[in-house]
């Protein structure tokens, strides 16, 4: 395995923030009252709520993974930016809908009021709907990439990652599990989490690979990296729910146990969960080595370490 | 103007039902537990609720307009079917979300319990999200049309019709108007309705024209037909809300006044609204004549008459 060069790990938070600022500007430019050359009316109140939902917050991890995967094959960040913004809008939509009273009923997100609290519930539903819908408009547009087949692959990959067989299906399974008296098995938790959070993280890497035109073998290795990163991400999340505090998290801690959410921490204990997290991290890094990008993949390596050991 | 041949009008309800049955089978085939050749897991409870939302109900007017517009240029119904089903899923999603307690709070739809009543609110939110997302997966897939550029146009047209600048934006404007002490002007109502209901009806005709490859001039004329049909449709809806009864409508009548919804009936009176409806119907039929399809457009002509004078 290529050794992780410590300077990449140390510099990773600043690198992530730097890409995050590019994404922030990209989303800001896409969410303007009018778009050049057309007369589409965008209701100001709804647009403002969409901006509240997706600007000034979030680590932009999914856009980062997309942009840095594309960069493995020298795709400049500007060329991957629209796809990255579309992906982040879908992530944002999922948070807005998950926070709704009928779902997770959260009042706080990233240290401020959730969209249905800051505006109202109907607006929050429509903010999510509109962000999701807009993502496909962005991806299908010729500005995203000159090759029509690449744009179609981006659309279909995102739709499958976000839908019934991915994120939305995983959220439904999560709510069904909460309401069930039976505890989930480890295999069921892994399946649920692969859909609920893993699918969109994997979609980020897959979309980067689509833009970069990586070989089938490299793509398979990158997806294995992403799947393992997704599991490590989720276990880190479950650990934070137990060990973290509300101030650092920007949301209430210890909600999983309160809500009867089955997590790997409950099944394996903290030590067992941490061991599995580190095992998935190693598996992800090994797959990345096998993809054969060598030192070019240092930021993706650092991302995996960061995700597995993050503190918020 | 080409005279409307009365037999087309008399046969229209059966024609609409016949196309509706094809669409029903198309949607049924798309909403199965597994799709051939892949291993995507579709949670059964969520899939069942999606099927409840979009099967066994509805006039299938949007798929009809799409399929019959494509048929003007000899596109067989089977070739337009996937696009028609995607469009109907987006229509279905909009009804499920609009019925939610935080939006229109409706218990009944098409003579049976709304999705959040038959299942629960969280499921209804995810049913809508999943139907919307799936529509873009369907459109982007090579099975929908061999030409990648046509598929991209379908994706982008639907996303723009359904999103912030179309249906979702119109729904937000409608809710904002209900909450406002100020009554909407006629121009504002027309704008709101063009977004809330007109955009998706126009998208149906536009999608048919994309599949058929009609000329720019024909396409413009077809869109004028669709825009006028959309206004006539909405006025007919407002009239039904005043004149209709719950048994025929399958939902509660007289809800508009109760909810402080501004309608053209309130501004123009019943007689004035009917006059405007008929004027829009004539304008739509005139545009259809100008498109130059002659007798081939008889079903679209009949559709406009049907929509303007429907009783449910």
Coordinates of C-alpha atoms in Angstrom, one line a residue:
Chain A
X1 CA 0.0 0.0 0.0
X2 CA 1.2 3.5 -0.8
X3 CA 2.1 5.1 2.5
X4 CA -0.2 8.0 3.5
X5 CA 2.0 11.1 3.4
X6 CA 1.2 12.9 6.6
X7 CA 1.3 16.4 5.0
X8 CA -1.7 15.5 2.9
X9 CA -3.7 14.5 6.0
X10 CA -2.6 17.7 7.8
X11 CA -3.5 19.8 4.8
X12 CA -6.8 18.0 4.1
X13 CA -9.1 20.3 6.1
X14 CA -7.9 23.3 4.2
X15 CA -8.1 21.5 0.9
X16 CA -11.7 20.5 1.6
X17 CA -12.6 24.0 2.6
X18 CA -10.9 25.3 -0.6
X19 CA -13.0 23.0 -2.8
X20 CA -16.0 23.8 -0.7
X21 CA -15.6 27.5 -1.4
X22 CA -15.6 26.7 -5.2
X23 CA -18.8 24.6 -4.7
X24 CA -20.4 27.4 -2.7
X25 CA -19.8 29.9 -5.5
X26 CA -21.1 27.3 -8.0
X27 CA -24.3 26.7 -6.1
X28 CA -24.8 30.4 -5.5
X29 CA -24.5 31.1 -9.3
X30 CA -27.0 28.4 -10.1
X31 CA -29.6 29.7 -7.6
X32 CA -30.2 33.2 -8.9
X33 CA -33.6 34.8 -9.5
X34 CA -33.2 34.5 -13.3
X35 CA -30.9 32.6 -15.6
X36 CA -29.4 34.4 -18.5
X37 CA -31.4 34.2 -21.7
X38 CA -34.6 32.8 -20.4
X39 CA -37.7 34.2 -18.8
X40 CA -38.5 31.5 -16.3
X41 CA -40.0 33.0 -13.1
X42 CA -38.4 31.7 -9.9
X43 CA -40.6 32.7 -7.0
X44 CA -38.3 34.7 -4.6
X45 CA -39.6 33.2 -1.4
X46 CA -39.0 29.6 -2.6
X47 CA -35.6 30.5 -4.1
X48 CA -34.6 32.1 -0.8
X49 CA -35.5 29.0 1.1
X50 CA -33.6 26.8 -1.3
X51 CA -30.5 29.1 -0.9
X52 CA -30.9 28.9 2.9
X53 CA -30.9 25.1 2.6
X54 CA -27.8 24.6 0.5
X55 CA -25.6 27.7 1.0
X56 CA -23.3 28.5 4.0
X57 CA -23.1 25.1 5.4
X58 CA -21.9 21.5 5.1
X59 CA -18.5 20.0 4.5
X60 CA -19.2 19.5 0.7
X61 CA -17.8 16.1 1.0
X62 CA -19.7 14.6 -1.9
X63 CA -18.7 17.4 -4.3
X64 CA -15.1 17.0 -3.1
X65 CA -15.1 13.3 -3.9
X66 CA -16.6 14.0 -7.3
X67 CA -14.2 16.8 -8.2
X68 CA -11.1 14.9 -6.9
X69 CA -12.1 11.7 -8.6
X70 CA -12.4 13.6 -11.9
X71 CA -9.1 15.3 -11.2
X72 CA -7.4 11.9 -11.2
X73 CA -7.6 12.0 -15.0
X74 CA -6.9 15.8 -15.2
X75 CA -10.5 17.0 -15.4
X76 CA -10.2 20.6 -14.1
X77 CA -12.5 21.4 -11.1
X78 CA -14.4 24.0 -13.2
X79 CA -15.5 21.2 -15.6
X80 CA -16.7 19.0 -12.8
X81 CA -18.3 21.8 -10.9
X82 CA -21.9 21.7 -12.3
X83 CA -22.1 18.0 -11.7
X84 CA -20.7 18.5 -8.2
X85 CA -23.3 21.2 -7.4
X86 CA -26.1 19.1 -8.7
X87 CA -25.1 16.3 -6.4
X88 CA -24.8 18.6 -3.4
X89 CA -28.3 19.9 -4.2
X90 CA -29.6 16.3 -4.0
X91 CA -27.8 15.9 -0.7
X92 CA -29.3 19.1 0.5
X93 CA -32.8 18.1 -0.5
X94 CA -32.4 14.8 1.4
X95 CA -31.5 16.7 4.6
X96 CA -34.4 19.1 4.3
X97 CA -36.9 16.2 3.8
X98 CA -35.3 14.0 6.5
X99 CA -35.5 16.8 9.0
X100 CA -39.3 17.2 8.5
X101 CA -41.6 16.6 11.5
X102 CA -43.0 13.4 9.8
X103 CA -39.5 12.1 9.4
X104 CA -36.7 12.7 11.9
X105 CA -38.3 15.9 13.3
X106 CA -35.1 17.8 13.8
X107 CA -35.1 21.5 14.7
X108 CA -31.4 22.2 14.2
X109 CA -29.0 21.4 11.4
X110 CA -25.4 22.7 11.1
X111 CA -26.0 24.9 14.1
X112 CA -29.1 26.7 12.8
X113 CA -32.8 26.2 12.4
X114 CA -33.8 23.5 9.9
X115 CA -35.7 24.7 6.8
X116 CA -39.2 23.9 8.1
X117 CA -38.4 25.8 11.3
X118 CA -36.8 28.8 9.6
X119 CA -39.6 28.9 7.0
X120 CA -42.5 26.5 7.2
X121 CA -43.3 22.9 6.5
X122 CA -44.9 23.3 3.1
X123 CA -41.9 25.4 2.0
X124 CA -39.5 22.8 3.2
X125 CA -41.3 20.1 1.2
X126 CA -41.1 22.3 -1.9
X127 CA -37.5 23.3 -1.3
X128 CA -36.6 19.6 -1.3
X129 CA -38.7 18.9 -4.4
X130 CA -37.2 21.8 -6.2
X131 CA -33.6 21.1 -5.4
X132 CA -34.0 17.5 -6.5
X133 CA -35.7 18.5 -9.7
X134 CA -33.2 21.2 -10.5
X135 CA -30.3 18.8 -10.1
X136 CA -31.5 16.8 -13.2
X137 CA -32.0 20.1 -15.2
X138 CA -28.3 21.0 -14.4
X139 CA -26.9 17.6 -15.3
X140 CA -28.9 17.3 -18.6
X141 CA -27.7 20.8 -19.7
X142 CA -25.0 21.0 -22.4
X143 CA -22.9 23.3 -20.1
X144 CA -22.3 20.4 -17.8
X145 CA -20.3 18.3 -20.4
X146 CA -20.1 18.4 -24.2
X147 CA -20.7 14.6 -24.5
X148 CA -24.4 13.8 -24.4
X149 CA -23.8 10.2 -23.3
X150 CA -21.8 11.4 -20.4
X151 CA -24.6 13.7 -19.3
X152 CA -27.1 10.9 -19.6
X153 CA -24.9 8.6 -17.5
X154 CA -24.7 11.3 -14.8
X155 CA -28.5 11.7 -14.8
X156 CA -29.1 8.0 -14.5
X157 CA -26.5 7.4 -11.9
X158 CA -27.8 10.2 -9.7
X159 CA -31.5 9.1 -10.2
X160 CA -30.6 5.5 -9.2
X161 CA -28.5 6.6 -6.2
X162 CA -31.1 8.9 -4.9
X163 CA -34.3 7.0 -5.5
X164 CA -36.3 4.0 -4.4
X165 CA -33.3 1.6 -4.7
X166 CA -30.9 4.1 -3.1
X167 CA -31.2 7.0 -0.7
X168 CA -35.0 7.4 -0.5
X169 CA -35.5 3.6 -0.2
X170 CA -32.8 3.6 2.6
X171 CA -34.6 6.4 4.5
X172 CA -37.9 4.5 4.2
X173 CA -36.2 1.3 5.6
X174 CA -34.7 3.4 8.4
X175 CA -38.1 4.8 9.4
X176 CA -39.7 1.3 9.1
X177 CA -37.0 -0.1 11.4
X178 CA -37.6 2.6 14.0
X179 CA -41.3 1.7 14.1
X180 CA -40.6 -2.0 14.3
X181 CA -40.2 -3.9 17.7
X182 CA -37.6 -6.1 16.1
X183 CA -34.0 -5.0 16.1
X184 CA -32.1 -5.0 12.8
X185 CA -29.4 -7.5 12.2
X186 CA -25.9 -6.4 11.2
X187 CA -26.5 -7.3 7.6
X188 CA -29.7 -5.4 7.5
X189 CA -28.1 -2.3 9.0
X190 CA -25.3 -2.5 6.4
X191 CA -27.8 -2.8 3.6
X192 CA -29.9 0.1 5.0
X193 CA -26.9 2.3 5.4
X194 CA -25.5 1.4 2.0
X195 CA -28.7 2.7 0.5
X196 CA -29.3 5.7 2.8
X197 CA -25.9 7.2 2.9
X198 CA -23.6 5.0 0.9
X199 CA -25.4 5.3 -2.5
X200 CA -24.9 9.1 -2.8
X201 CA -21.3 8.9 -1.6
X202 CA -20.6 6.2 -4.2
X203 CA -22.5 8.3 -6.8
X204 CA -20.0 11.1 -6.1
X205 CA -17.1 8.9 -7.0
X206 CA -18.9 7.2 -9.9
X207 CA -19.9 10.6 -11.3
X208 CA -16.2 11.8 -11.1
X209 CA -15.2 8.6 -12.9
X210 CA -17.9 9.1 -15.6
X211 CA -16.6 12.7 -16.2
X212 CA -13.0 11.4 -16.2
X213 CA -13.6 8.5 -18.5
X214 CA -11.7 6.1 -16.3
X215 CA -11.3 2.5 -17.5
X216 CA -13.7 -0.2 -16.3
X217 CA -11.1 -1.7 -14.1
X218 CA -10.2 1.6 -12.5
X219 CA -13.9 2.4 -12.1
X220 CA -14.5 -0.8 -10.3
X221 CA -11.6 -0.2 -7.9
X222 CA -12.8 3.4 -7.3
X223 CA -16.3 2.2 -6.5
X224 CA -15.0 -0.3 -4.0
X225 CA -13.1 2.6 -2.4
X226 CA -16.3 4.6 -2.3
X227 CA -18.4 1.8 -0.8
X228 CA -15.9 1.2 2.0
X229 CA -15.6 4.9 2.6
X230 CA -19.4 5.0 2.8
X231 CA -19.5 2.4 5.6
X232 CA -16.6 4.0 7.5
X233 CA -18.5 7.3 7.2
X234 CA -21.7 5.9 8.7
X235 CA -19.9 4.1 11.5
X236 CA -18.1 7.3 12.3
X237 CA -21.5 9.0 12.4
X238 CA -22.9 6.5 14.8
X239 CA -19.8 6.8 17.0
X240 CA -20.2 10.6 17.0
X241 CA -23.8 10.2 18.0
X242 CA -22.6 8.4 21.2
X243 CA -19.4 10.3 21.9
X244 CA -19.9 13.7 20.3
X245 CA -21.5 16.8 21.8
X246 CA -24.2 19.0 20.4
X247 CA -21.9 22.1 20.1
X248 CA -19.4 20.4 17.8
X249 CA -22.1 18.5 15.9
X250 CA -24.4 21.4 15.3
X251 CA -27.3 19.1 16.2
X252 CA -28.5 17.1 19.1
X253 CA -26.4 14.1 20.0
X254 CA -27.6 10.7 21.3
X255 CA -30.7 10.8 19.1
X256 CA -30.1 7.3 17.7
X257 CA -30.7 5.4 20.9
X258 CA -33.7 7.7 21.7
X259 CA -35.2 6.8 18.4
X260 CA -34.6 3.1 18.5
X261 CA -32.3 3.4 15.5
X262 CA -30.3 0.2 15.1
X263 CA -26.7 1.1 14.6
X264 CA -23.5 -1.0 14.4
X265 CA -22.3 0.6 17.6
X266 CA -25.3 -0.9 19.4
X267 CA -24.6 -4.4 18.0
X268 CA -20.8 -4.4 18.1
X269 CA -20.1 -2.0 21.0
X270 CA -17.9 1.1 20.6
X271 CA -14.6 -0.9 20.3
X272 CA -16.1 -3.4 17.8
X273 CA -17.5 -0.6 15.7
X274 CA -14.2 1.3 15.7
X275 CA -12.4 -1.9 14.6
X276 CA -14.9 -2.4 11.7
X277 CA -14.5 1.2 10.7
X278 CA -10.8 0.9 10.5
X279 CA -11.1 -2.4 8.6
X280 CA -13.3 -0.7 6.0
X281 CA -10.9 2.3 5.8
X282 CA -8.1 -0.1 5.1
X283 CA -10.2 -2.0 2.5
X284 CA -11.0 1.3 0.8
X285 CA -7.4 2.5 0.7
X286 CA -6.3 -0.9 -0.7
X287 CA -8.9 -0.6 -3.5
X288 CA -7.6 2.9 -4.3
X289 CA -4.1 1.6 -4.5
X290 CA -5.2 -1.1 -6.9
X291 CA -6.8 1.5 -9.2
X292 CA -3.2 2.4 -10.0
X293 CA -3.3 6.2 -9.6
X294 CA -0.3 6.2 -7.3
X295 CA 0.4 9.5 -5.6
X296 CA -2.3 11.3 -7.6
X297 CA -4.8 9.7 -5.3
X298 CA -3.4 11.3 -2.2
X299 CA -6.4 13.6 -1.6
X300 CA -8.8 10.7 -1.9
X301 CA -6.7 8.7 0.5
X302 CA -6.7 11.7 2.9
X303 CA -10.5 12.0 2.4
X304 CA -11.0 8.4 3.6
X305 CA -8.9 9.0 6.7
X306 CA -10.7 12.2 7.4
X307 CA -14.2 10.7 7.0
X308 CA -13.4 7.7 9.2
X309 CA -11.9 9.8 12.0
X310 CA -13.8 13.1 11.8
X311 CA -15.1 14.8 14.9
X312 CA -18.2 16.4 13.5
Chain B
X1 CA -60.8 26.2 -38.7
X2 CA -61.2 22.5 -39.3
X3 CA -64.6 21.5 -38.1
X4 CA -64.7 19.2 -35.1
X5 CA -66.1 15.9 -36.3
X6 CA -68.7 15.0 -33.7
X7 CA -67.8 11.3 -33.8
X8 CA -64.3 12.1 -32.4
X9 CA -65.8 13.9 -29.5
X10 CA -68.3 11.1 -28.8
X11 CA -65.6 8.5 -29.0
X12 CA -63.1 10.5 -26.9
X13 CA -63.8 9.1 -23.5
X14 CA -63.3 5.5 -24.8
X15 CA -60.1 6.6 -26.6
X16 CA -58.8 8.2 -23.5
X17 CA -59.6 5.1 -21.4
X18 CA -57.9 2.9 -24.1
X19 CA -54.7 4.9 -23.9
X20 CA -55.1 5.0 -20.2
X21 CA -55.0 1.2 -20.0
X22 CA -51.8 1.1 -22.0
X23 CA -50.3 3.7 -19.6
X24 CA -51.5 1.7 -16.6
X25 CA -49.7 -1.4 -17.9
X26 CA -46.6 0.6 -18.6
X27 CA -46.5 2.0 -15.1
X28 CA -47.2 -1.4 -13.6
X29 CA -44.3 -2.9 -15.5
X30 CA -42.0 -0.1 -14.4
X31 CA -42.9 -0.5 -10.7
X32 CA -41.9 -4.1 -10.1
X33 CA -39.9 -5.4 -7.1
X34 CA -36.8 -6.0 -9.3
X35 CA -35.8 -4.9 -12.7
X36 CA -34.3 -7.4 -15.0
X37 CA -30.6 -7.8 -14.9
X38 CA -29.8 -5.7 -11.9
X39 CA -29.8 -6.3 -8.1
X40 CA -31.2 -3.0 -6.9
X41 CA -33.3 -3.6 -3.8
X42 CA -36.6 -1.8 -3.8
X43 CA -38.2 -1.8 -0.4
X44 CA -41.5 -3.5 -0.7
X45 CA -43.5 -1.2 1.6
X46 CA -42.3 1.9 -0.3
X47 CA -42.9 0.3 -3.7
X48 CA -46.4 -0.7 -2.6
X49 CA -47.2 2.8 -1.6
X50 CA -45.8 4.2 -4.9
X51 CA -48.0 1.7 -6.8
X52 CA -51.0 2.8 -4.7
X53 CA -50.3 6.4 -5.6
X54 CA -50.1 6.0 -9.4
X55 CA -52.0 2.9 -10.4
X56 CA -55.8 2.4 -10.6
X57 CA -56.7 6.0 -10.9
X58 CA -56.6 9.2 -12.9
X59 CA -57.6 10.1 -16.4
X60 CA -54.0 9.8 -17.7
X61 CA -54.5 13.1 -19.6
X62 CA -50.9 14.1 -19.6
X63 CA -49.7 10.7 -21.0
X64 CA -52.5 10.9 -23.5
X65 CA -51.4 14.3 -24.8
X66 CA -47.8 13.1 -25.0
X67 CA -48.7 9.9 -26.9
X68 CA -51.1 11.6 -29.3
X69 CA -48.7 14.5 -30.0
X70 CA -46.0 11.9 -30.9
X71 CA -48.6 10.0 -33.0
X72 CA -49.1 13.1 -35.2
X73 CA -45.7 12.1 -36.7
X74 CA -46.4 8.4 -36.6
X75 CA -44.5 7.6 -33.5
X76 CA -46.2 4.4 -32.3
X77 CA -47.7 4.5 -28.7
X78 CA -45.2 1.8 -27.5
X79 CA -42.3 4.1 -28.4
X80 CA -43.7 7.1 -26.5
X81 CA -44.9 4.9 -23.6
X82 CA -41.9 5.2 -21.3
X83 CA -41.8 9.0 -21.6
X84 CA -45.6 9.1 -20.9
X85 CA -45.2 6.9 -17.8
X86 CA -42.3 9.1 -16.5
X87 CA -44.5 12.2 -16.9
X88 CA -47.5 10.5 -15.2
X89 CA -45.2 9.6 -12.2
X90 CA -44.2 13.2 -11.9
X91 CA -47.9 14.2 -11.9
X92 CA -48.6 11.5 -9.3
X93 CA -45.8 12.7 -7.1
X94 CA -47.2 16.3 -7.2
X95 CA -50.6 15.0 -6.1
X96 CA -49.1 13.0 -3.2
X97 CA -47.1 16.0 -1.9
X98 CA -49.9 18.5 -2.6
X99 CA -52.3 16.4 -0.5
X100 CA -50.0 16.4 2.6
X101 CA -51.2 18.0 5.8
X102 CA -48.7 20.8 5.5
X103 CA -49.9 21.6 2.0
X104 CA -53.6 21.1 0.9
X105 CA -54.4 18.6 3.7
X106 CA -56.7 16.4 1.6
X107 CA -57.9 13.1 2.9
X108 CA -59.5 11.9 -0.3
X109 CA -58.3 11.7 -3.9
X110 CA -60.0 9.9 -6.8
X111 CA -62.6 8.5 -4.4
X112 CA -60.1 6.9 -1.9
X113 CA -57.8 7.8 0.9
X114 CA -54.8 9.9 0.0
X115 CA -51.3 8.3 0.4
X116 CA -50.5 9.9 3.7
X117 CA -53.9 8.6 5.0
X118 CA -53.7 5.1 3.6
X119 CA -50.0 4.8 4.7
X120 CA -48.4 7.5 6.7
X121 CA -47.0 11.0 6.2
X122 CA -43.3 10.0 6.0
X123 CA -44.1 7.3 3.5
X124 CA -46.1 9.8 1.4
X125 CA -43.1 12.2 1.3
X126 CA -40.8 9.4 0.2
X127 CA -43.4 8.1 -2.3
X128 CA -43.4 11.5 -4.0
X129 CA -39.6 11.9 -3.8
X130 CA -39.1 8.4 -5.3
X131 CA -41.6 8.8 -8.1
X132 CA -40.0 12.1 -9.1
X133 CA -36.5 10.7 -9.0
X134 CA -37.5 7.5 -10.9
X135 CA -39.0 9.6 -13.7
X136 CA -35.6 10.9 -14.6
X137 CA -34.0 7.4 -14.5
X138 CA -36.7 6.2 -16.9
X139 CA -36.2 9.2 -19.3
X140 CA -32.4 8.9 -19.3
X141 CA -32.4 5.2 -20.1
X142 CA -31.6 4.0 -23.6
X143 CA -34.9 2.1 -23.8
X144 CA -36.8 5.3 -23.9
X145 CA -35.4 6.5 -27.2
X146 CA -32.3 5.5 -29.2
X147 CA -31.2 9.2 -29.7
X148 CA -29.2 10.5 -26.7
X149 CA -30.1 14.1 -27.5
X150 CA -33.8 13.4 -27.5
X151 CA -33.5 11.7 -24.1
X152 CA -31.6 14.7 -22.7
X153 CA -34.2 17.1 -24.1
X154 CA -37.0 15.0 -22.4
X155 CA -35.1 15.1 -19.1
X156 CA -34.5 18.8 -19.2
X157 CA -38.0 19.7 -20.4
X158 CA -39.5 17.7 -17.5
X159 CA -37.1 19.1 -14.9
X160 CA -37.9 22.7 -16.0
X161 CA -41.7 22.0 -16.1
X162 CA -41.7 20.3 -12.7
X163 CA -39.3 22.5 -10.7
X164 CA -38.8 25.9 -9.2
X165 CA -39.8 27.7 -12.4
X166 CA -42.8 25.4 -13.0
X167 CA -45.0 23.2 -11.0
X168 CA -43.3 23.3 -7.6
X169 CA -42.9 27.1 -7.9
X170 CA -46.6 27.4 -8.8
X171 CA -47.6 25.3 -5.8
X172 CA -45.4 27.5 -3.6
X173 CA -47.0 30.7 -5.0
X174 CA -50.5 29.1 -4.4
X175 CA -49.7 28.5 -0.8
X176 CA -48.2 31.9 -0.4
X177 CA -51.4 33.5 -1.9
X178 CA -53.6 31.5 0.5
X179 CA -51.7 32.9 3.5
X180 CA -51.7 36.5 2.2
X181 CA -54.5 38.9 3.1
X182 CA -54.3 40.5 -0.4
X183 CA -56.3 38.9 -3.3
X184 CA -54.4 37.9 -6.4
X185 CA -55.0 39.9 -9.6
X186 CA -56.2 38.1 -12.8
X187 CA -52.6 38.3 -14.2
X188 CA -51.2 36.8 -11.1
X189 CA -53.7 34.0 -11.1
X190 CA -52.9 33.2 -14.7
X191 CA -49.2 33.2 -14.0
X192 CA -49.6 31.0 -11.0
X193 CA -51.8 28.5 -12.8
X194 CA -49.5 28.5 -15.9
X195 CA -46.8 27.3 -13.5
X196 CA -48.8 25.0 -11.2
X197 CA -50.8 23.1 -13.8
X198 CA -50.0 24.5 -17.2
X199 CA -46.3 23.7 -17.2
X200 CA -46.8 19.9 -16.9
X201 CA -49.6 19.8 -19.5
X202 CA -47.4 21.8 -21.9
X203 CA -44.5 19.5 -21.1
X204 CA -46.7 16.6 -22.2
X205 CA -47.2 18.1 -25.6
X206 CA -43.6 19.4 -25.8
X207 CA -42.3 15.9 -25.0
X208 CA -44.5 14.3 -27.7
X209 CA -43.1 16.9 -30.1
X210 CA -39.5 16.1 -29.0
X211 CA -40.1 12.4 -29.7
X212 CA -41.8 13.1 -33.0
X213 CA -39.2 15.6 -34.2
X214 CA -41.7 18.1 -35.3
X215 CA -40.5 21.3 -37.0
X216 CA -39.8 24.4 -34.9
X217 CA -42.9 26.1 -36.5
X218 CA -45.2 23.1 -35.7
X219 CA -43.7 22.9 -32.2
X220 CA -44.5 26.5 -31.5
X221 CA -48.1 26.0 -32.7
X222 CA -48.4 22.8 -30.6
X223 CA -47.1 24.6 -27.5
X224 CA -49.7 27.5 -28.0
X225 CA -52.3 24.8 -28.2
X226 CA -51.1 23.3 -25.0
X227 CA -50.8 26.6 -23.1
X228 CA -54.4 27.5 -24.0
X229 CA -55.6 24.0 -23.1
X230 CA -53.8 24.4 -19.8
X231 CA -55.7 27.6 -19.0
X232 CA -59.1 26.0 -20.1
X233 CA -58.3 23.0 -17.9
X234 CA -57.7 25.1 -14.9
X235 CA -60.8 27.3 -15.3
X236 CA -62.8 24.1 -15.8
X237 CA -61.3 22.9 -12.5
X238 CA -62.3 26.1 -10.7
X239 CA -65.9 25.9 -12.2
X240 CA -66.1 22.2 -11.0
X241 CA -65.1 23.3 -7.5
X242 CA -68.2 25.6 -7.5
X243 CA -70.7 23.5 -9.5
X244 CA -69.5 19.9 -9.0
X245 CA -70.4 17.5 -6.2
X246 CA -68.1 15.4 -4.2
X247 CA -69.4 12.1 -5.5
X248 CA -68.5 12.9 -9.1
X249 CA -65.2 14.6 -8.2
X250 CA -63.9 11.9 -5.8
X251 CA -62.8 14.8 -3.6
X252 CA -64.4 17.5 -1.6
X253 CA -66.0 20.4 -3.6
X254 CA -66.0 24.1 -2.7
X255 CA -62.6 23.9 -1.1
X256 CA -61.2 26.9 -3.1
X257 CA -63.4 29.4 -1.4
X258 CA -62.8 27.8 2.0
X259 CA -59.1 28.1 1.5
X260 CA -59.0 31.6 0.2
X261 CA -57.7 30.4 -3.1
X262 CA -57.9 33.1 -5.7
X263 CA -59.6 31.7 -8.8
X264 CA -60.7 33.3 -12.1
X265 CA -64.3 32.3 -11.1
X266 CA -64.1 34.6 -8.1
X267 CA -62.8 37.5 -10.2
X268 CA -64.9 37.0 -13.4
X269 CA -67.9 35.3 -12.0
X270 CA -69.2 32.0 -13.4
X271 CA -70.4 33.4 -16.7
X272 CA -67.2 35.4 -17.2
X273 CA -65.0 32.4 -16.4
X274 CA -66.9 30.2 -18.8
X275 CA -66.5 32.8 -21.6
X276 CA -62.8 33.0 -20.9
X277 CA -62.5 29.2 -20.9
X278 CA -64.3 29.0 -24.3
X279 CA -62.1 31.8 -25.7
X280 CA -58.9 29.8 -24.6
X281 CA -60.4 26.6 -26.1
X282 CA -60.9 28.4 -29.4
X283 CA -57.4 29.9 -29.3
X284 CA -55.9 26.4 -28.7
X285 CA -57.9 24.8 -31.5
X286 CA -56.8 27.6 -33.8
X287 CA -53.2 27.1 -33.0
X288 CA -53.6 23.4 -33.6
X289 CA -55.1 24.1 -37.1
X290 CA -52.1 26.3 -37.8
X291 CA -49.7 23.5 -37.0
X292 CA -51.0 22.0 -40.2
X293 CA -51.7 18.4 -39.1
X294 CA -55.2 18.5 -40.5
X295 CA -57.4 15.6 -39.6
X296 CA -54.6 13.8 -37.9
X297 CA -55.0 16.2 -35.0
X298 CA -58.6 15.2 -34.3
X299 CA -57.9 13.5 -31.0
X300 CA -56.0 16.5 -29.8
X301 CA -58.9 18.7 -30.8
X302 CA -61.3 16.3 -29.0
X303 CA -59.0 16.4 -25.9
X304 CA -59.2 20.2 -25.8
X305 CA -63.1 20.1 -25.9
X306 CA -63.1 17.3 -23.3
X307 CA -60.8 19.2 -20.9
X308 CA -62.7 22.4 -21.2
X309 CA -66.1 20.8 -20.6
X310 CA -65.3 17.9 -18.4
X311 CA -67.5 17.0 -15.4
X312 CA -64.9 15.5 -13.1

